């Protein structure tokens, strides 16, 4: 379904002519609604894969700047345990960054939006580091003929989020109050439904770049 199709459906559900709100406004509302869904539904826009750092380097920058919250890190088909620098220093001495070279079993949040690995990977042991998290979409779409980037099965539900935004901009206050409540509830139900769909842990093969 295209952005134009979504906001035409939204206008019909809201009970206004499609041109009562400008095409630019409606396009922006679809984009905002999709971004909100990606922020609120873990894994909706998927994860992203990158190549692991090798010996002498314990950290790896995020493979995508659109990952705003890391939820899982996998290496060679194995889920790594999350830790932090304080625990590593306490458990493995001050030289934990460089003294151990082996297959990573833990990851930690490093500076500069990076991922640290422990133990330090052995030289030549490069593999695939798969990062999962809540992922934001890219910027604005070129036109209303584009389709949302989230899975197609959820495109229909975006119209309820658009209707909620229409109510916020509606100058007919009585209509706005009624539709804000109704479509607001529908949008929250859609979010909850998507969240239930994404409760299962992702597999390492389900990645998005």
PDB file of N, CA, C and O in Angstrom, residues 95-167:
ATOM      1  N   UNK A  95      43.306  -4.853  32.803  1.00  0.00           N
ATOM      2  CA  UNK A  95      43.794  -5.083  31.436  1.00  0.00           C
ATOM      3  C   UNK A  95      42.858  -5.986  30.625  1.00  0.00           C
ATOM      4  O   UNK A  95      43.274  -6.615  29.654  1.00  0.00           O
ATOM      5  N   UNK A  96      41.607  -6.020  31.007  1.00  0.00           N
ATOM      6  CA  UNK A  96      40.675  -6.928  30.349  1.00  0.00           C
ATOM      7  C   UNK A  96      40.505  -6.639  28.858  1.00  0.00           C
ATOM      8  O   UNK A  96      40.172  -7.520  28.082  1.00  0.00           O
ATOM      9  N   UNK A  97      40.777  -5.396  28.439  1.00  0.00           N
ATOM     10  CA  UNK A  97      40.584  -5.043  27.035  1.00  0.00           C
ATOM     11  C   UNK A  97      41.560  -5.747  26.090  1.00  0.00           C
ATOM     12  O   UNK A  97      41.255  -5.972  24.930  1.00  0.00           O
ATOM     13  N   UNK A  98      42.741  -6.093  26.583  1.00  0.00           N
ATOM     14  CA  UNK A  98      43.793  -6.567  25.668  1.00  0.00           C
ATOM     15  C   UNK A  98      44.404  -7.904  26.027  1.00  0.00           C
ATOM     16  O   UNK A  98      45.107  -8.492  25.201  1.00  0.00           O
ATOM     17  N   UNK A  99      44.188  -8.421  27.228  1.00  0.00           N
ATOM     18  CA  UNK A  99      44.931  -9.609  27.653  1.00  0.00           C
ATOM     19  C   UNK A  99      44.300 -10.930  27.236  1.00  0.00           C
ATOM     20  O   UNK A  99      44.977 -11.949  27.199  1.00  0.00           O
ATOM     21  N   UNK A 100      43.028 -10.949  26.931  1.00  0.00           N
ATOM     22  CA  UNK A 100      42.349 -12.198  26.594  1.00  0.00           C
ATOM     23  C   UNK A 100      41.928 -12.180  25.127  1.00  0.00           C
ATOM     24  O   UNK A 100      41.256 -11.263  24.673  1.00  0.00           O
ATOM     25  N   UNK A 101      42.347 -13.192  24.373  1.00  0.00           N
ATOM     26  CA  UNK A 101      41.952 -13.315  22.973  1.00  0.00           C
ATOM     27  C   UNK A 101      41.251 -14.657  22.798  1.00  0.00           C
ATOM     28  O   UNK A 101      41.866 -15.704  22.957  1.00  0.00           O
ATOM     29  N   UNK A 102      39.995 -14.606  22.482  1.00  0.00           N
ATOM     30  CA  UNK A 102      39.217 -15.838  22.360  1.00  0.00           C
ATOM     31  C   UNK A 102      37.944 -15.530  21.585  1.00  0.00           C
ATOM     32  O   UNK A 102      37.829 -14.486  20.951  1.00  0.00           O
ATOM     33  N   UNK A 103      36.976 -16.429  21.643  1.00  0.00           N
ATOM     34  CA  UNK A 103      35.693 -16.193  21.001  1.00  0.00           C
ATOM     35  C   UNK A 103      34.815 -15.351  21.926  1.00  0.00           C
ATOM     36  O   UNK A 103      34.612 -15.722  23.084  1.00  0.00           O
ATOM     37  N   UNK A 104      34.319 -14.219  21.477  1.00  0.00           N
ATOM     38  CA  UNK A 104      33.493 -13.366  22.340  1.00  0.00           C
ATOM     39  C   UNK A 104      32.269 -14.092  22.886  1.00  0.00           C
ATOM     40  O   UNK A 104      31.617 -14.855  22.172  1.00  0.00           O
ATOM     41  N   UNK A 105      31.989 -13.843  24.159  1.00  0.00           N
ATOM     42  CA  UNK A 105      30.794 -14.394  24.797  1.00  0.00           C
ATOM     43  C   UNK A 105      29.936 -13.296  25.413  1.00  0.00           C
ATOM     44  O   UNK A 105      28.808 -13.550  25.824  1.00  0.00           O
ATOM     45  N   UNK A 106      30.478 -12.074  25.494  1.00  0.00           N
ATOM     46  CA  UNK A 106      29.764 -10.956  26.105  1.00  0.00           C
ATOM     47  C   UNK A 106      29.883  -9.722  25.219  1.00  0.00           C
ATOM     48  O   UNK A 106      30.826  -9.590  24.432  1.00  0.00           O
ATOM     49  N   UNK A 107      28.944  -8.809  25.383  1.00  0.00           N
ATOM     50  CA  UNK A 107      29.042  -7.516  24.717  1.00  0.00           C
ATOM     51  C   UNK A 107      28.665  -6.432  25.709  1.00  0.00           C
ATOM     52  O   UNK A 107      27.975  -6.671  26.696  1.00  0.00           O
ATOM     53  N   UNK A 108      29.169  -5.231  25.465  1.00  0.00           N
ATOM     54  CA  UNK A 108      28.852  -4.101  26.348  1.00  0.00           C
ATOM     55  C   UNK A 108      28.687  -2.844  25.495  1.00  0.00           C
ATOM     56  O   UNK A 108      29.156  -2.765  24.362  1.00  0.00           O
ATOM     57  N   UNK A 109      28.008  -1.874  26.052  1.00  0.00           N
ATOM     58  CA  UNK A 109      27.768  -0.609  25.354  1.00  0.00           C
ATOM     59  C   UNK A 109      28.991   0.273  25.507  1.00  0.00           C
ATOM     60  O   UNK A 109      29.373   0.640  26.620  1.00  0.00           O
ATOM     61  N   UNK A 110      29.591   0.604  24.386  1.00  0.00           N
ATOM     62  CA  UNK A 110      30.821   1.373  24.388  1.00  0.00           C
ATOM     63  C   UNK A 110      30.532   2.823  23.993  1.00  0.00           C
ATOM     64  O   UNK A 110      29.424   3.157  23.560  1.00  0.00           O
ATOM     65  N   UNK A 111      31.553   3.673  24.118  1.00  0.00           N
ATOM     66  CA  UNK A 111      31.386   5.087  23.783  1.00  0.00           C
ATOM     67  C   UNK A 111      31.165   5.241  22.285  1.00  0.00           C
ATOM     68  O   UNK A 111      31.471   4.347  21.491  1.00  0.00           O
ATOM     69  N   UNK A 112      30.635   6.377  21.899  1.00  0.00           N
ATOM     70  CA  UNK A 112      30.440   6.651  20.487  1.00  0.00           C
ATOM     71  C   UNK A 112      29.432   5.740  19.828  1.00  0.00           C
ATOM     72  O   UNK A 112      29.564   5.387  18.660  1.00  0.00           O
ATOM     73  N   UNK A 113      28.426   5.335  20.591  1.00  0.00           N
ATOM     74  CA  UNK A 113      27.376   4.479  20.045  1.00  0.00           C
ATOM     75  C   UNK A 113      27.950   3.172  19.508  1.00  0.00           C
ATOM     76  O   UNK A 113      27.551   2.675  18.461  1.00  0.00           O
ATOM     77  N   UNK A 114      28.901   2.612  20.229  1.00  0.00           N
ATOM     78  CA  UNK A 114      29.563   1.404  19.784  1.00  0.00           C
ATOM     79  C   UNK A 114      29.216   0.187  20.621  1.00  0.00           C
ATOM     80  O   UNK A 114      28.569   0.276  21.663  1.00  0.00           O
ATOM     81  N   UNK A 115      29.680  -0.964  20.146  1.00  0.00           N
ATOM     82  CA  UNK A 115      29.490  -2.238  20.837  1.00  0.00           C
ATOM     83  C   UNK A 115      30.863  -2.797  21.167  1.00  0.00           C
ATOM     84  O   UNK A 115      31.704  -2.968  20.285  1.00  0.00           O
ATOM     85  N   UNK A 116      31.112  -3.069  22.438  1.00  0.00           N
ATOM     86  CA  UNK A 116      32.355  -3.700  22.845  1.00  0.00           C
ATOM     87  C   UNK A 116      32.180  -5.196  22.966  1.00  0.00           C
ATOM     88  O   UNK A 116      31.092  -5.688  23.273  1.00  0.00           O
ATOM     89  N   UNK A 117      33.256  -5.950  22.712  1.00  0.00           N
ATOM     90  CA  UNK A 117      33.204  -7.407  22.738  1.00  0.00           C
ATOM     91  C   UNK A 117      34.202  -7.958  23.749  1.00  0.00           C
ATOM     92  O   UNK A 117      35.319  -7.454  23.875  1.00  0.00           O
ATOM     93  N   UNK A 118      33.772  -8.986  24.474  1.00  0.00           N
ATOM     94  CA  UNK A 118      34.665  -9.658  25.410  1.00  0.00           C
ATOM     95  C   UNK A 118      34.389 -11.160  25.378  1.00  0.00           C
ATOM     96  O   UNK A 118      33.226 -11.563  25.378  1.00  0.00           O
ATOM     97  N   UNK A 119      35.461 -11.982  25.346  1.00  0.00           N
ATOM     98  CA  UNK A 119      36.872 -11.628  25.215  1.00  0.00           C
ATOM     99  C   UNK A 119      37.184 -10.961  23.877  1.00  0.00           C
ATOM    100  O   UNK A 119      36.379 -11.012  22.952  1.00  0.00           O
ATOM    101  N   UNK A 120      38.387 -10.383  23.815  1.00  0.00           N
ATOM    102  CA  UNK A 120      38.838  -9.791  22.559  1.00  0.00           C
ATOM    103  C   UNK A 120      38.911 -10.904  21.510  1.00  0.00           C
ATOM    104  O   UNK A 120      39.460 -11.968  21.777  1.00  0.00           O
ATOM    105  N   UNK A 121      38.344 -10.691  20.328  1.00  0.00           N
ATOM    106  CA  UNK A 121      38.372 -11.740  19.304  1.00  0.00           C
ATOM    107  C   UNK A 121      39.795 -12.168  18.930  1.00  0.00           C
ATOM    108  O   UNK A 121      40.694 -11.341  18.845  1.00  0.00           O
ATOM    109  N   UNK A 122      39.984 -13.442  18.729  1.00  0.00           N
ATOM    110  CA  UNK A 122      41.270 -13.967  18.297  1.00  0.00           C
ATOM    111  C   UNK A 122      41.566 -13.531  16.872  1.00  0.00           C
ATOM    112  O   UNK A 122      40.659 -13.430  16.044  1.00  0.00           O
ATOM    113  N   UNK A 123      42.834 -13.280  16.565  1.00  0.00           N
ATOM    114  CA  UNK A 123      43.226 -12.874  15.219  1.00  0.00           C
ATOM    115  C   UNK A 123      42.751 -13.910  14.203  1.00  0.00           C
ATOM    116  O   UNK A 123      42.918 -15.106  14.398  1.00  0.00           O
ATOM    117  N   UNK A 124      42.148 -13.434  13.134  1.00  0.00           N
ATOM    118  CA  UNK A 124      41.689 -14.327  12.084  1.00  0.00           C
ATOM    119  C   UNK A 124      40.373 -15.013  12.363  1.00  0.00           C
ATOM    120  O   UNK A 124      39.956 -15.881  11.596  1.00  0.00           O
ATOM    121  N   UNK A 125      39.710 -14.632  13.460  1.00  0.00           N
ATOM    122  CA  UNK A 125      38.467 -15.320  13.828  1.00  0.00           C
ATOM    123  C   UNK A 125      37.235 -14.530  13.392  1.00  0.00           C
ATOM    124  O   UNK A 125      36.179 -14.654  13.976  1.00  0.00           O
ATOM    125  N   UNK A 126      37.404 -13.701  12.404  1.00  0.00           N
ATOM    126  CA  UNK A 126      36.303 -12.855  11.972  1.00  0.00           C
ATOM    127  C   UNK A 126      35.048 -13.640  11.655  1.00  0.00           C
ATOM    128  O   UNK A 126      35.100 -14.717  11.051  1.00  0.00           O
ATOM    129  N   UNK A 127      33.941 -13.124  12.080  1.00  0.00           N
ATOM    130  CA  UNK A 127      32.653 -13.749  11.824  1.00  0.00           C
ATOM    131  C   UNK A 127      31.619 -12.668  11.650  1.00  0.00           C
ATOM    132  O   UNK A 127      31.955 -11.503  11.489  1.00  0.00           O
ATOM    133  N   UNK A 128      30.366 -13.022  11.696  1.00  0.00           N
ATOM    134  CA  UNK A 128      29.297 -12.035  11.539  1.00  0.00           C
ATOM    135  C   UNK A 128      28.723 -11.655  12.897  1.00  0.00           C
ATOM    136  O   UNK A 128      28.291 -12.508  13.651  1.00  0.00           O
ATOM    137  N   UNK A 129      28.747 -10.389  13.167  1.00  0.00           N
ATOM    138  CA  UNK A 129      28.148  -9.840  14.383  1.00  0.00           C
ATOM    139  C   UNK A 129      26.787  -9.280  13.995  1.00  0.00           C
ATOM    140  O   UNK A 129      26.696  -8.381  13.171  1.00  0.00           O
ATOM    141  N   UNK A 130      25.731  -9.831  14.572  1.00  0.00           N
ATOM    142  CA  UNK A 130      24.378  -9.411  14.223  1.00  0.00           C
ATOM    143  C   UNK A 130      23.780  -8.641  15.386  1.00  0.00           C
ATOM    144  O   UNK A 130      23.753  -9.140  16.509  1.00  0.00           O
ATOM    145  N   UNK A 131      23.342  -7.443  15.097  1.00  0.00           N
ATOM    146  CA  UNK A 131      22.818  -6.549  16.131  1.00  0.00           C
ATOM    147  C   UNK A 131      21.328  -6.361  15.916  1.00  0.00           C
ATOM    148  O   UNK A 131      20.886  -6.037  14.810  1.00  0.00           O
ATOM    149  N   UNK A 132      20.564  -6.569  16.979  1.00  0.00           N
ATOM    150  CA  UNK A 132      19.117  -6.356  16.924  1.00  0.00           C
ATOM    151  C   UNK A 132      18.740  -5.226  17.878  1.00  0.00           C
ATOM    152  O   UNK A 132      19.357  -5.059  18.926  1.00  0.00           O
ATOM    153  N   UNK A 133      17.732  -4.503  17.477  1.00  0.00           N
ATOM    154  CA  UNK A 133      17.271  -3.440  18.359  1.00  0.00           C
ATOM    155  C   UNK A 133      16.114  -2.707  17.735  1.00  0.00           C
ATOM    156  O   UNK A 133      15.693  -3.000  16.617  1.00  0.00           O
ATOM    157  N   UNK A 134      15.604  -1.744  18.465  1.00  0.00           N
ATOM    158  CA  UNK A 134      14.599  -0.871  17.897  1.00  0.00           C
ATOM    159  C   UNK A 134      15.284  -0.004  16.853  1.00  0.00           C
ATOM    160  O   UNK A 134      16.293   0.638  17.131  1.00  0.00           O
ATOM    161  N   UNK A 135      14.733  -0.010  15.665  1.00  0.00           N
ATOM    162  CA  UNK A 135      15.404   0.632  14.541  1.00  0.00           C
ATOM    163  C   UNK A 135      14.505   1.669  13.907  1.00  0.00           C
ATOM    164  O   UNK A 135      13.350   1.398  13.585  1.00  0.00           O
ATOM    165  N   UNK A 136      15.011   2.854  13.742  1.00  0.00           N
ATOM    166  CA  UNK A 136      14.242   3.926  13.123  1.00  0.00           C
ATOM    167  C   UNK A 136      14.343   3.822  11.611  1.00  0.00           C
ATOM    168  O   UNK A 136      15.328   3.322  11.071  1.00  0.00           O
ATOM    169  N   UNK A 137      13.325   4.303  10.933  1.00  0.00           N
ATOM    170  CA  UNK A 137      13.375   4.317   9.479  1.00  0.00           C
ATOM    171  C   UNK A 137      14.259   5.463   9.015  1.00  0.00           C
ATOM    172  O   UNK A 137      14.691   6.297   9.797  1.00  0.00           O
ATOM    173  N   UNK A 138      14.505   5.507   7.726  1.00  0.00           N
ATOM    174  CA  UNK A 138      15.279   6.608   7.172  1.00  0.00           C
ATOM    175  C   UNK A 138      14.405   7.841   7.071  1.00  0.00           C
ATOM    176  O   UNK A 138      13.300   7.881   7.591  1.00  0.00           O
ATOM    177  N   UNK A 139      14.855   8.851   6.362  1.00  0.00           N
ATOM    178  CA  UNK A 139      14.150  10.124   6.303  1.00  0.00           C
ATOM    179  C   UNK A 139      12.872  10.087   5.494  1.00  0.00           C
ATOM    180  O   UNK A 139      12.280   9.032   5.241  1.00  0.00           O
ATOM    181  N   UNK A 140      12.453  11.262   5.067  1.00  0.00           N
ATOM    182  CA  UNK A 140      11.177  11.407   4.378  1.00  0.00           C
ATOM    183  C   UNK A 140      11.168  10.645   3.053  1.00  0.00           C
ATOM    184  O   UNK A 140      12.202  10.419   2.431  1.00  0.00           O
ATOM    185  N   UNK A 141       9.978  10.258   2.639  1.00  0.00           N
ATOM    186  CA  UNK A 141       9.801   9.573   1.368  1.00  0.00           C
ATOM    187  C   UNK A 141       9.773  10.595   0.230  1.00  0.00           C
ATOM    188  O   UNK A 141       9.400  11.755   0.422  1.00  0.00           O
ATOM    189  N   UNK A 142      10.141  10.142  -0.959  1.00  0.00           N
ATOM    190  CA  UNK A 142      10.209  11.052  -2.103  1.00  0.00           C
ATOM    191  C   UNK A 142       8.828  11.547  -2.516  1.00  0.00           C
ATOM    192  O   UNK A 142       8.667  12.706  -2.908  1.00  0.00           O
ATOM    193  N   UNK A 143       7.834  10.682  -2.426  1.00  0.00           N
ATOM    194  CA  UNK A 143       6.486  11.078  -2.854  1.00  0.00           C
ATOM    195  C   UNK A 143       5.460  10.140  -2.231  1.00  0.00           C
ATOM    196  O   UNK A 143       5.802   9.136  -1.592  1.00  0.00           O
ATOM    197  N   UNK A 144       4.189  10.470  -2.454  1.00  0.00           N
ATOM    198  CA  UNK A 144       3.109   9.643  -1.931  1.00  0.00           C
ATOM    199  C   UNK A 144       2.983   8.302  -2.621  1.00  0.00           C
ATOM    200  O   UNK A 144       2.257   7.426  -2.145  1.00  0.00           O
ATOM    201  N   UNK A 145       3.688   8.108  -3.722  1.00  0.00           N
ATOM    202  CA  UNK A 145       3.626   6.826  -4.428  1.00  0.00           C
ATOM    203  C   UNK A 145       4.547   5.780  -3.800  1.00  0.00           C
ATOM    204  O   UNK A 145       4.522   4.614  -4.201  1.00  0.00           O
ATOM    205  N   UNK A 146       5.348   6.199  -2.818  1.00  0.00           N
ATOM    206  CA  UNK A 146       6.230   5.258  -2.112  1.00  0.00           C
ATOM    207  C   UNK A 146       5.407   4.436  -1.119  1.00  0.00           C
ATOM    208  O   UNK A 146       4.305   4.837  -0.719  1.00  0.00           O
ATOM    209  N   UNK A 147       5.952   3.298  -0.714  1.00  0.00           N
ATOM    210  CA  UNK A 147       5.303   2.442   0.278  1.00  0.00           C
ATOM    211  C   UNK A 147       6.087   2.474   1.584  1.00  0.00           C
ATOM    212  O   UNK A 147       7.316   2.631   1.567  1.00  0.00           O
ATOM    213  N   UNK A 148       5.411   2.335   2.734  1.00  0.00           N
ATOM    214  CA  UNK A 148       6.121   2.292   4.015  1.00  0.00           C
ATOM    215  C   UNK A 148       7.150   1.166   4.033  1.00  0.00           C
ATOM    216  O   UNK A 148       7.013   0.164   3.336  1.00  0.00           O
ATOM    217  N   UNK A 149       8.170   1.321   4.870  1.00  0.00           N
ATOM    218  CA  UNK A 149       9.263   0.352   4.921  1.00  0.00           C
ATOM    219  C   UNK A 149       9.005  -0.787   5.907  1.00  0.00           C
ATOM    220  O   UNK A 149       9.711  -1.781   5.896  1.00  0.00           O
ATOM    221  N   UNK A 150       8.026  -0.622   6.772  1.00  0.00           N
ATOM    222  CA  UNK A 150       7.725  -1.695   7.716  1.00  0.00           C
ATOM    223  C   UNK A 150       7.005  -2.816   6.961  1.00  0.00           C
ATOM    224  O   UNK A 150       6.552  -2.615   5.827  1.00  0.00           O
ATOM    225  N   UNK A 151       6.892  -4.016   7.547  1.00  0.00           N
ATOM    226  CA  UNK A 151       6.225  -5.120   6.849  1.00  0.00           C
ATOM    227  C   UNK A 151       4.846  -4.730   6.326  1.00  0.00           C
ATOM    228  O   UNK A 151       4.068  -4.048   6.999  1.00  0.00           O
ATOM    229  N   UNK A 152       4.538  -5.188   5.125  1.00  0.00           N
ATOM    230  CA  UNK A 152       3.312  -4.768   4.436  1.00  0.00           C
ATOM    231  C   UNK A 152       2.050  -5.108   5.217  1.00  0.00           C
ATOM    232  O   UNK A 152       1.039  -4.390   5.130  1.00  0.00           O
ATOM    233  N   UNK A 153       2.086  -6.179   6.001  1.00  0.00           N
ATOM    234  CA  UNK A 153       0.902  -6.600   6.733  1.00  0.00           C
ATOM    235  C   UNK A 153       0.440  -5.526   7.721  1.00  0.00           C
ATOM    236  O   UNK A 153      -0.734  -5.494   8.120  1.00  0.00           O
ATOM    237  N   UNK A 154       1.334  -4.605   8.099  1.00  0.00           N
ATOM    238  CA  UNK A 154       0.987  -3.560   9.068  1.00  0.00           C
ATOM    239  C   UNK A 154       0.665  -2.218   8.417  1.00  0.00           C
ATOM    240  O   UNK A 154       0.353  -1.257   9.133  1.00  0.00           O
ATOM    241  N   UNK A 155       0.764  -2.121   7.110  1.00  0.00           N
ATOM    242  CA  UNK A 155       0.512  -0.840   6.456  1.00  0.00           C
ATOM    243  C   UNK A 155      -0.896  -0.322   6.752  1.00  0.00           C
ATOM    244  O   UNK A 155      -1.093   0.875   6.969  1.00  0.00           O
ATOM    245  N   UNK A 156      -1.866  -1.229   6.754  1.00  0.00           N
ATOM    246  CA  UNK A 156      -3.259  -0.828   6.970  1.00  0.00           C
ATOM    247  C   UNK A 156      -3.436  -0.111   8.299  1.00  0.00           C
ATOM    248  O   UNK A 156      -4.209   0.845   8.402  1.00  0.00           O
ATOM    249  N   UNK A 157      -2.728  -0.571   9.321  1.00  0.00           N
ATOM    250  CA  UNK A 157      -2.917   0.010  10.653  1.00  0.00           C
ATOM    251  C   UNK A 157      -2.359   1.418  10.770  1.00  0.00           C
ATOM    252  O   UNK A 157      -2.729   2.148  11.695  1.00  0.00           O
ATOM    253  N   UNK A 158      -1.502   1.820   9.885  1.00  0.00           N
ATOM    254  CA  UNK A 158      -0.945   3.173   9.971  1.00  0.00           C
ATOM    255  C   UNK A 158      -2.027   4.234   9.821  1.00  0.00           C
ATOM    256  O   UNK A 158      -1.879   5.351  10.320  1.00  0.00           O
ATOM    257  N   UNK A 159      -3.132   3.890   9.159  1.00  0.00           N
ATOM    258  CA  UNK A 159      -4.184   4.883   8.948  1.00  0.00           C
ATOM    259  C   UNK A 159      -4.761   5.375  10.267  1.00  0.00           C
ATOM    260  O   UNK A 159      -5.191   6.539  10.369  1.00  0.00           O
ATOM    261  N   UNK A 160      -4.785   4.506  11.297  1.00  0.00           N
ATOM    262  CA  UNK A 160      -5.328   4.936  12.592  1.00  0.00           C
ATOM    263  C   UNK A 160      -4.416   5.968  13.251  1.00  0.00           C
ATOM    264  O   UNK A 160      -4.887   6.911  13.890  1.00  0.00           O
ATOM    265  N   UNK A 161      -3.104   5.792  13.091  1.00  0.00           N
ATOM    266  CA  UNK A 161      -2.179   6.800  13.598  1.00  0.00           C
ATOM    267  C   UNK A 161      -2.299   8.102  12.836  1.00  0.00           C
ATOM    268  O   UNK A 161      -2.157   9.199  13.414  1.00  0.00           O
ATOM    269  N   UNK A 162      -2.569   8.011  11.535  1.00  0.00           N
ATOM    270  CA  UNK A 162      -2.768   9.216  10.725  1.00  0.00           C
ATOM    271  C   UNK A 162      -4.047   9.928  11.166  1.00  0.00           C
ATOM    272  O   UNK A 162      -4.070  11.163  11.306  1.00  0.00           O
ATOM    273  N   UNK A 163      -5.120   9.173  11.398  1.00  0.00           N
ATOM    274  CA  UNK A 163      -6.373   9.775  11.862  1.00  0.00           C
ATOM    275  C   UNK A 163      -6.181  10.498  13.195  1.00  0.00           C
ATOM    276  O   UNK A 163      -6.765  11.562  13.428  1.00  0.00           O
ATOM    277  N   UNK A 164      -5.379   9.924  14.061  1.00  0.00           N
ATOM    278  CA  UNK A 164      -5.106  10.579  15.342  1.00  0.00           C
ATOM    279  C   UNK A 164      -4.430  11.933  15.120  1.00  0.00           C
ATOM    280  O   UNK A 164      -4.747  12.918  15.786  1.00  0.00           O
ATOM    281  N   UNK A 165      -3.527  11.986  14.177  1.00  0.00           N
ATOM    282  CA  UNK A 165      -2.846  13.246  13.870  1.00  0.00           C
ATOM    283  C   UNK A 165      -3.774  14.229  13.167  1.00  0.00           C
ATOM    284  O   UNK A 165      -3.662  15.453  13.359  1.00  0.00           O
ATOM    285  N   UNK A 166      -4.696  13.721  12.376  1.00  0.00           N
ATOM    286  CA  UNK A 166      -5.695  14.584  11.754  1.00  0.00           C
ATOM    287  C   UNK A 166      -6.547  15.265  12.813  1.00  0.00           C
ATOM    288  O   UNK A 166      -6.877  16.450  12.701  1.00  0.00           O
ATOM    289  N   UNK A 167      -6.883  14.508  13.849  1.00  0.00           N
ATOM    290  CA  UNK A 167      -7.704  15.079  14.922  1.00  0.00           C
ATOM    291  C   UNK A 167      -6.973  16.209  15.641  1.00  0.00           C
ATOM    292  O   UNK A 167      -7.584  17.202  16.042  1.00  0.00           O
TER     293      UNK A 167
END
